[in-house]
Coordinates of C-alpha atoms and ligand atoms in Angstrom, one line a residue:
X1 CA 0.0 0.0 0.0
X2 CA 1.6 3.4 -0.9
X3 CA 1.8 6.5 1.7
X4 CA 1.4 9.5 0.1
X5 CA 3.7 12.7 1.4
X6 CA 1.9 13.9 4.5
X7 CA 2.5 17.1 3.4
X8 CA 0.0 16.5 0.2
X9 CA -2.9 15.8 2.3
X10 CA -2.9 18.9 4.6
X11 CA -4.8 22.1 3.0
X12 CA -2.9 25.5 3.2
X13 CA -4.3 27.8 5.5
X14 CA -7.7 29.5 5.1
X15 CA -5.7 32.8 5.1
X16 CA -4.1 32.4 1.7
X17 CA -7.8 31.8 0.2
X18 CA -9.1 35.5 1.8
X19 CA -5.6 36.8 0.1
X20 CA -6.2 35.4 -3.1
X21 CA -9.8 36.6 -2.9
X22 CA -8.9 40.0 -1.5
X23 CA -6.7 40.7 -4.6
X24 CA -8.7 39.2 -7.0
X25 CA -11.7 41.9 -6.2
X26 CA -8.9 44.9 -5.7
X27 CA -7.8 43.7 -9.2
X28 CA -11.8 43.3 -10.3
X29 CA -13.2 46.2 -8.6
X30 CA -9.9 48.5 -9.0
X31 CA -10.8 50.0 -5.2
X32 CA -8.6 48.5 -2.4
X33 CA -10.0 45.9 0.1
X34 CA -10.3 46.8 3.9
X35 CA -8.1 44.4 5.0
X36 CA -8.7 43.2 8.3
X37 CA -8.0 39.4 7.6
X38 CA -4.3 39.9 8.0
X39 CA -2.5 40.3 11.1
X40 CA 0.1 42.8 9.8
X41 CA 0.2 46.1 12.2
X42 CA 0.0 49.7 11.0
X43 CA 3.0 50.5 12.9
X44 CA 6.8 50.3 11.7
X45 CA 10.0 48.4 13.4
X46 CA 12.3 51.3 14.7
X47 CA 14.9 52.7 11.8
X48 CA 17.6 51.2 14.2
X49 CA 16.7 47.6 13.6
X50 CA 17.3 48.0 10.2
X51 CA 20.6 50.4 10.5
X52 CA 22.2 47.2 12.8
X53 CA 21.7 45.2 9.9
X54 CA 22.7 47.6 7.1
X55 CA 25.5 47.9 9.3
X56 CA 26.0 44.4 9.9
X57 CA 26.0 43.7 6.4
X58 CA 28.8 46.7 5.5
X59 CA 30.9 45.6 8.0
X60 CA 31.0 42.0 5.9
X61 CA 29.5 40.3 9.1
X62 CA 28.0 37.8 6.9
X63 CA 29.1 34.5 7.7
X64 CA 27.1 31.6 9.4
X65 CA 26.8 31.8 13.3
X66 CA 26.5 28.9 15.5
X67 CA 23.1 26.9 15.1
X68 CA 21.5 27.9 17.8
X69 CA 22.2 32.0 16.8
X70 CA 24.9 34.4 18.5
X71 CA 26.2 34.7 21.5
X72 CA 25.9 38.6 21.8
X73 CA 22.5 37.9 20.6
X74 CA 21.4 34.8 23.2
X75 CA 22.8 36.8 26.0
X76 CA 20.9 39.5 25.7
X77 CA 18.0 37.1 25.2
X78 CA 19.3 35.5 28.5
X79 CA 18.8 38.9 30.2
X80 CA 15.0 39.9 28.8
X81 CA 14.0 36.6 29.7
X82 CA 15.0 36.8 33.5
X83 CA 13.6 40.8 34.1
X84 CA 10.7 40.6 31.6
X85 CA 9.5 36.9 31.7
X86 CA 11.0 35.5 34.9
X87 CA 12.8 32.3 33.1
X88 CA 16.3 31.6 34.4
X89 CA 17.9 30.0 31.1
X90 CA 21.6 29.4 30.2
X91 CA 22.3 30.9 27.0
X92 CA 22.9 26.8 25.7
X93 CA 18.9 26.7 25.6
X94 CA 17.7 29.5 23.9
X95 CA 17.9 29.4 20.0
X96 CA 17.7 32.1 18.0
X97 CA 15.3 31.0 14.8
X98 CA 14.0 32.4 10.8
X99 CA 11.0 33.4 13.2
X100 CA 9.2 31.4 15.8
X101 CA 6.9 29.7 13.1
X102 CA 10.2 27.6 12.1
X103 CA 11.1 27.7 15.9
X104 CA 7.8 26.0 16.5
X105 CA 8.0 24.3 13.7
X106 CA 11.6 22.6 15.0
X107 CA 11.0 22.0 18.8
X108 CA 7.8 19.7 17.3
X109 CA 10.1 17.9 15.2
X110 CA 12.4 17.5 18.0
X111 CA 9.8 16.8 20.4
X112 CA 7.8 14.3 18.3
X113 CA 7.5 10.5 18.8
X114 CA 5.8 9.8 15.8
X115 CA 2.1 9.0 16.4
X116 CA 1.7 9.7 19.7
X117 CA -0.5 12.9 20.4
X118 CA -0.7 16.3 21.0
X119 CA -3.1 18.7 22.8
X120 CA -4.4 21.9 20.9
X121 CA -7.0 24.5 21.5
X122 CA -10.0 24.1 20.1
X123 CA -9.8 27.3 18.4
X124 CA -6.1 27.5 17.3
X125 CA -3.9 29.4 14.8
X126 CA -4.3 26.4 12.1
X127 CA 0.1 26.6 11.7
X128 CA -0.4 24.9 15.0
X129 CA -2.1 21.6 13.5
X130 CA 0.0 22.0 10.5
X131 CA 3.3 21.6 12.1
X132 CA 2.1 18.9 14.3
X133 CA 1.1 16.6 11.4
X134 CA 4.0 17.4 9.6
X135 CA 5.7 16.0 12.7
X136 CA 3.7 13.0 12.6
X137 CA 1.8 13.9 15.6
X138 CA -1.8 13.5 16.0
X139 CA -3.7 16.4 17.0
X140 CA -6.2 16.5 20.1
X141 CA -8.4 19.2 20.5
X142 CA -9.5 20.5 24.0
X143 CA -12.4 22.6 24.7
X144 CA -12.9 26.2 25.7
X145 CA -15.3 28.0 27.6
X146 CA -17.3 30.7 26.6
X147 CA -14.5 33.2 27.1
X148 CA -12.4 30.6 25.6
X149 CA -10.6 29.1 28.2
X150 CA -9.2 25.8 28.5
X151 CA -9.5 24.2 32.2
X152 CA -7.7 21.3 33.3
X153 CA -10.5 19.0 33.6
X154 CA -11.5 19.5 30.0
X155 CA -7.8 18.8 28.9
X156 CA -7.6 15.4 30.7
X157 CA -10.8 14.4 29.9
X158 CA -9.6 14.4 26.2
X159 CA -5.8 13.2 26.8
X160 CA -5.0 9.3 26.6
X161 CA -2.0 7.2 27.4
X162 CA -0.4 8.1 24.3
X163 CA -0.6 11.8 24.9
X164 CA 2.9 13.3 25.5
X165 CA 2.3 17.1 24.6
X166 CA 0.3 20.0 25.8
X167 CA 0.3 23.5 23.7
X168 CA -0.5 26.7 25.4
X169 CA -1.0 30.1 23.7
X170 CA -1.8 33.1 25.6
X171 CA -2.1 35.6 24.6
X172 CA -4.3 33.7 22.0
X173 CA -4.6 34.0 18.4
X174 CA -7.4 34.2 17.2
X175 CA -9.2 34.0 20.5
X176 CA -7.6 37.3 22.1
X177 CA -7.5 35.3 25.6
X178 CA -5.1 35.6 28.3
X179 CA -4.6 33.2 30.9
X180 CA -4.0 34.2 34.3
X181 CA -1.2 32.4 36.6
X182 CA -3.8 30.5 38.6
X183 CA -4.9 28.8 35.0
X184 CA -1.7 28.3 33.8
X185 CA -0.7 26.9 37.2
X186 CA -3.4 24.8 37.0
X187 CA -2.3 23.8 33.2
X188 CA 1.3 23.1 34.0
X189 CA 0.3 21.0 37.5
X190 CA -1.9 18.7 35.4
X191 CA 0.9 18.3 33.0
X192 CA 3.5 17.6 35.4
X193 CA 1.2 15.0 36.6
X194 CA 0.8 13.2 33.5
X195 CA 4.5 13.3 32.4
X196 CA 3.7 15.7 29.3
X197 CA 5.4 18.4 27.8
X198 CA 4.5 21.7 27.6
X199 CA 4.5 23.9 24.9
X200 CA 4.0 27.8 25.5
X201 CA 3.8 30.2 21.9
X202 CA 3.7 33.8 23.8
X203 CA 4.1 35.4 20.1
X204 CA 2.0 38.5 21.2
X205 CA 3.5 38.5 25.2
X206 CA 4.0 42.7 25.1
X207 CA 0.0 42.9 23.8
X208 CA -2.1 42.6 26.9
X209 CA -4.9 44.8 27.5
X210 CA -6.2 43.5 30.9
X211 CA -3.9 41.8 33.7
X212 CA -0.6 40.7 33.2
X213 CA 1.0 38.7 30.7
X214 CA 2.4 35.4 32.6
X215 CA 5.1 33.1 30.9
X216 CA 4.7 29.3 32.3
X217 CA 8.2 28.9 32.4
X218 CA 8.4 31.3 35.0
X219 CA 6.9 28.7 37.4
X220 CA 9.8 26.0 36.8
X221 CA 12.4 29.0 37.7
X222 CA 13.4 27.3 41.4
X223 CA 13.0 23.7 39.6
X224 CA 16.4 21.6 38.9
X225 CA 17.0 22.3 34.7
X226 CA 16.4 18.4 34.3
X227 CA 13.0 18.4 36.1
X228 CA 11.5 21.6 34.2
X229 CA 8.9 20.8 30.9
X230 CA 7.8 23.8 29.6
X231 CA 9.7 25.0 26.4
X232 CA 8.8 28.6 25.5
X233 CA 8.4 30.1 22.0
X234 CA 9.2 33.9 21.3
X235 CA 9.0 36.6 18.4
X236 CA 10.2 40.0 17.5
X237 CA 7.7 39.9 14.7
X238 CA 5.1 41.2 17.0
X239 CA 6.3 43.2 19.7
X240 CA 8.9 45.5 17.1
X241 CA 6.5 44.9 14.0
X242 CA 9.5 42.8 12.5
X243 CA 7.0 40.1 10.6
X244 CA 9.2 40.4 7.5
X245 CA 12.6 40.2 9.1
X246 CA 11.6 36.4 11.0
X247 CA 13.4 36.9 13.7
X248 CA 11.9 34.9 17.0
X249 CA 13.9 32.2 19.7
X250 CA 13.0 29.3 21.7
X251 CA 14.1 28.8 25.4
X252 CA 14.0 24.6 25.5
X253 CA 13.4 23.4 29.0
X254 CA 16.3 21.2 29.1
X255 CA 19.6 20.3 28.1
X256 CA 18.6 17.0 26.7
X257 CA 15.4 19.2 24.8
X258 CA 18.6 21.9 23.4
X259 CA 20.7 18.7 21.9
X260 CA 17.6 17.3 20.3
X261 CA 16.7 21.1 18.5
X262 CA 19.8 21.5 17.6
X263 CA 20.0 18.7 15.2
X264 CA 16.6 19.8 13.9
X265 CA 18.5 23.4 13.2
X266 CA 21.6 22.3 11.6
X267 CA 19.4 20.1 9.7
X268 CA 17.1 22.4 8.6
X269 CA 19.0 25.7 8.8
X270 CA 22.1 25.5 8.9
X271 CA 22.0 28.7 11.3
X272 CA 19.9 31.6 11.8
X273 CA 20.3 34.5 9.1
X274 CA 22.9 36.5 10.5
X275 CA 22.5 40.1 9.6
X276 CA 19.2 40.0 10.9
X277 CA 20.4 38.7 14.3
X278 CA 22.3 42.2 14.6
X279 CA 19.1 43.6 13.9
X280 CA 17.8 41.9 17.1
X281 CA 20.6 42.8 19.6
X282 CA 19.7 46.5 18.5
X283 CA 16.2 45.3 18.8
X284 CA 16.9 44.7 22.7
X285 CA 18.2 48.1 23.5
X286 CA 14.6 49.4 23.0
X287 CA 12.2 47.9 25.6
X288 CA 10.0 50.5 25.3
X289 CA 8.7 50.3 21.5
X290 CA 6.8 46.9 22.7
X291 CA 4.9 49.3 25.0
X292 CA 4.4 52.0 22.7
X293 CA 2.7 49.8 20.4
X294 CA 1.1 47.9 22.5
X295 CA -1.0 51.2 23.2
X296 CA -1.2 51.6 19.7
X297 CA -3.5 48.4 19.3
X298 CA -5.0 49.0 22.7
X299 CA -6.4 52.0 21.6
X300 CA -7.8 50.3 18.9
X301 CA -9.5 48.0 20.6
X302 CA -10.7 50.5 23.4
X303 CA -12.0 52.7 20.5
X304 CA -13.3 50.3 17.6
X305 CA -14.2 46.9 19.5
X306 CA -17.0 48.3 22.1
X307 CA -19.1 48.9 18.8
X308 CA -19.1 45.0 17.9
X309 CA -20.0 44.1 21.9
X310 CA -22.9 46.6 21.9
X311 CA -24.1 44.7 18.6
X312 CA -24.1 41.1 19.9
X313 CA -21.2 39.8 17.8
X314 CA -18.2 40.2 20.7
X315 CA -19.0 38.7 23.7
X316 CA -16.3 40.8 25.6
X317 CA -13.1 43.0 24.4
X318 CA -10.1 40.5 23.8
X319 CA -7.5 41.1 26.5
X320 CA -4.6 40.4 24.6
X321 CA -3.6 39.8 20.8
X322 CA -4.4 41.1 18.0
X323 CA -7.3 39.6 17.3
X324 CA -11.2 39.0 17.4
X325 CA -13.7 36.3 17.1
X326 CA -17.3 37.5 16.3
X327 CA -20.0 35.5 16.9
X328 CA -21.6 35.7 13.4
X329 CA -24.5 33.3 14.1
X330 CA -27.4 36.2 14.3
X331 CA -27.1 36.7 10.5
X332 CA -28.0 33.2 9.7
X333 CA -25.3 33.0 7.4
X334 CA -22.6 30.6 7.7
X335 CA -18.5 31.8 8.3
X336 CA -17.7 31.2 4.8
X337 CA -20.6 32.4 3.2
X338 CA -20.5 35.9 5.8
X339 CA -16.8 36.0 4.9
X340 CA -17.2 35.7 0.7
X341 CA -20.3 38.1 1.0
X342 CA -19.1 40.5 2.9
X343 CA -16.0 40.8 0.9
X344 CA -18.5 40.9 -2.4
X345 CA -20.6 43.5 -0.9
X346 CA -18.6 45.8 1.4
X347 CA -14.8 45.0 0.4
X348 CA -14.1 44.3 3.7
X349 CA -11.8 41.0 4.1
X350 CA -12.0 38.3 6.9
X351 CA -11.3 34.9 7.8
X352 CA -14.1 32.4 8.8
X353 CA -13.6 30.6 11.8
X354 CA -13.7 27.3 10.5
X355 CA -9.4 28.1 9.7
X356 CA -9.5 28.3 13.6
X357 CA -11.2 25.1 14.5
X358 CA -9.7 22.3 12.2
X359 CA -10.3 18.9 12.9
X360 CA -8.1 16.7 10.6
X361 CA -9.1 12.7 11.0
X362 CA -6.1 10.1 10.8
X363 CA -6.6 6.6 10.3
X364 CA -4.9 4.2 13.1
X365 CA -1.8 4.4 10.9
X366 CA -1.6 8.3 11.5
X367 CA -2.1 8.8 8.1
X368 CA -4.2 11.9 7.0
X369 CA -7.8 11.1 5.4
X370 CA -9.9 14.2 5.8
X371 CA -9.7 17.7 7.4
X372 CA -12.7 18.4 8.9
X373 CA -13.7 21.7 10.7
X374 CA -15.5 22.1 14.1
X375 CA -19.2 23.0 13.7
X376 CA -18.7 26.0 16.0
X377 CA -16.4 27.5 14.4
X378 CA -18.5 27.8 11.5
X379 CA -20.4 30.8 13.8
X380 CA -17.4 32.6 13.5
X381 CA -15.3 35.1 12.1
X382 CA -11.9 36.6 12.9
X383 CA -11.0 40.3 12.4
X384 CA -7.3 41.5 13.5
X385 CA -7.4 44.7 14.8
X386 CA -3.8 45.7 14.9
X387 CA -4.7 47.6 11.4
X388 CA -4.5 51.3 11.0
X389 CA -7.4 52.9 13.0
X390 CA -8.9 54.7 10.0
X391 CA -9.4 51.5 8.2
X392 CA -10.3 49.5 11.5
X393 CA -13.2 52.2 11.8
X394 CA -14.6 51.6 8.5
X395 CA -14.2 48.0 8.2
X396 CA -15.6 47.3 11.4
X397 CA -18.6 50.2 10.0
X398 CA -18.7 48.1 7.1
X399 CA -19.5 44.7 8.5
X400 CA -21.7 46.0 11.2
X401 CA -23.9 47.8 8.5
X402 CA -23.6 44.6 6.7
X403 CA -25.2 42.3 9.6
X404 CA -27.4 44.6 10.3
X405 CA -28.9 44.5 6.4
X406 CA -29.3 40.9 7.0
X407 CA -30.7 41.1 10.5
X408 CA -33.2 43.5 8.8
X409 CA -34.3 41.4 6.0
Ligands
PLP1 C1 0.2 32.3 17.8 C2 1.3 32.6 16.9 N1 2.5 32.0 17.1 C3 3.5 32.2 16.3 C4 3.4 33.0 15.2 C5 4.7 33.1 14.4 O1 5.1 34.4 14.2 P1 6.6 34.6 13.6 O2 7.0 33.4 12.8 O3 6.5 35.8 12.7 O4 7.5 34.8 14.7 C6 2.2 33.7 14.9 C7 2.1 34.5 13.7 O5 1.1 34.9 13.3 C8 1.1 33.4 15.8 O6 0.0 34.0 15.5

């Protein structure tokens, strides 16, 4: 019997399909799309990321670094990691990656007894459940509450004996959620109970609106390094608005985790770009752009997002992220068809929540045979409202007009 590529039988995100369809109706229409489908901010990395590397560059400091990224660079790391997230690492364990999608991407692979599984939210960012079955691990999904939450309970009571990783991601794309440290606590107890791993993806740490953001690795600080399971996955791309330069690290929890990743990096790239890498030891010097933009986005939400609430479709402001999920169900319509008609009518782009709730079905090989999506997540949309406020104001105009038109009908 013959095994097709695993990589054949998993769809590409939903988010290229709103692309395509965005520029087919600019190209169609000739007027630009309100793009609020795209988590891309209005705001700009500071000019002296991009001297570092120009300089970098002049300067001929062009060769490969070590795998894991360099030195000057991991240090630093080192340092924001003990006074911002409270994570006591050796320099040996954090690796500087092409950003933390291929960070994520490698700890998987490094992680990953084939077949065994892996616990995901039930809404997720769908590169999640990608880079799992390219691992060849199978996906679980645990369930949320209403302000999409995960509790302990509802993670064991979907977790087997073959379960041997939990992912955590808070803030939350596309949910906006942030856990508190009683939840994550709560998460990282159960896990240490079971003899799982833990995964934490804090991509948009500096953007929290309400309470504190709470890295889980924090709570292994006073724990021997051999006894700590929570590996933590970082970005530049979100705090500094560096999406295009894919700059992000990951802080393994152990020495044994660090050997295995590095293999996965020299295998799959050689080292981390190295210009760039000056870009992020300039990055450093500036602790206070995160916090300038995270206003940026907060104001935003503070000034676009109440509308949506007052209309039924938010059931409260996200407290972190850069995103939200509207409730879309009042229309009658489903996420796909809301999403293509909306775009159609008002030019305004989105993403359906079935991207966010994928539930892909493996025969008792592992081997992929469908990719199904989670009826509830067909209620739902996802806007990102990092985008400039101007066009976050008439989008968000745009679609409200637009379920009210259907509400009215
Ligand atoms: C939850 C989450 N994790 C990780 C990433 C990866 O970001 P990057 O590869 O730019 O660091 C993203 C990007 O959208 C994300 O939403």
């Amino acid at each position: 019997m013959s095994h097709p590529p695993v990589a054949t039988a998993i769809p590409s995100s939903s988010l290229h399909e709103i692309f395509r369809a965005a520029d087919a109706r600019e190209l169609a229409t000739g007027s630009p799309v309100i793009r609020l489908h795209v988590g891309e901010p209005y705001f700009t990395p500071p000019a002296e990321v991009a001297e570092a590397i120009a300089d970098a560059q002049r300067a001929g400091r062009t060769s490969y670094t070590d795998v894991e990224g360099l030195a000057e660079l991991r240090r630093g790391l080192a340092t924001k990691l003990d006074l911002e997230n409270g994570l006591d690492t050796p320099i040996s364990r954090i690796f500087v990656t092409p950003g933390s999608c291929q960070g994520l991407s490698a700890l998987l692979l490094s992680m990953a007894e084939p077949g065994t599984e892996i616990l995901l939210p039930e809404l997720h960012w769908p590169i999640h459940v990608q880079q799992a079955l390219l691992a060849g691990l199978r996906p679980i999904f645990y369930a949320l509450d209403e302000s999409h939450f995960p509790d302990p309970d509802s993670i064991a009571a979907v977790s087997g004996p073959n379960t041997r990783i939990l992912l955590v991601n808070s803030p939350s794309n596309p949910t906006g959620a942030v856990m508190d440290a009683d939840r994550l606590r709560a998460l990282l107890a159960l896990g240490r109970e079971r003899g799982w791993q833990l995964i934490s993806d804090e991509a948009y740490e500096h953007f929290v609106y309400e309470g504190n953001h709470v890295s889980m690795a924090s709570m292994e600080r006073d724990l021997p390094d051999d006894q700590r399971i929570v590996h933590s996955v970082f970005t530049f791309s979100k705090s500094l608005a560096m999406t295009g330069y894919r700059l992000g690290y990951v802080v393994t929890a152990t020495d044994a985790a660090a050997a295995a990743l590095r293999v996965v990096q020299e295998a799959g790239i050689i080292a981390p770009p190295t210009p760039v890498q000056y870009g992020g030891i300039a990055a450093l010097q500036m602790p206070a752009a995160a916090e300038v933009n995270r206003k940026l986005v907060q104001q935003n939400r503070d000034e676009v997002l109440p509308a949506l609430r007052d209309a039924g479709l938010l059931r409260e402001l996200p407290a972190g992220g850069w995103y939200a999920m509207l409730d879309i169900s009042c229309t009658g319509l489903s996420a796909e068809d809301f999403t293509a008609q909306l775009l159609e009518e008002r030019g305004v782009a989105v993403v359906p929540g079935s991207g966010f709730g994928l539930r892909p079905q493996l025969d008792d090989r592992g081997a992929l045979v469908a990719m199904e999506t989670d009826a509830k997540a067909g209620d739902l949309v996802r806007i990102a409202f990092c985008v400039d406020p101007e066009v976050l104001k008439s989008g968000v105009a745009e679609l409200l007009a637009f379920v009210q038109d259907r509400n009215v009908r």
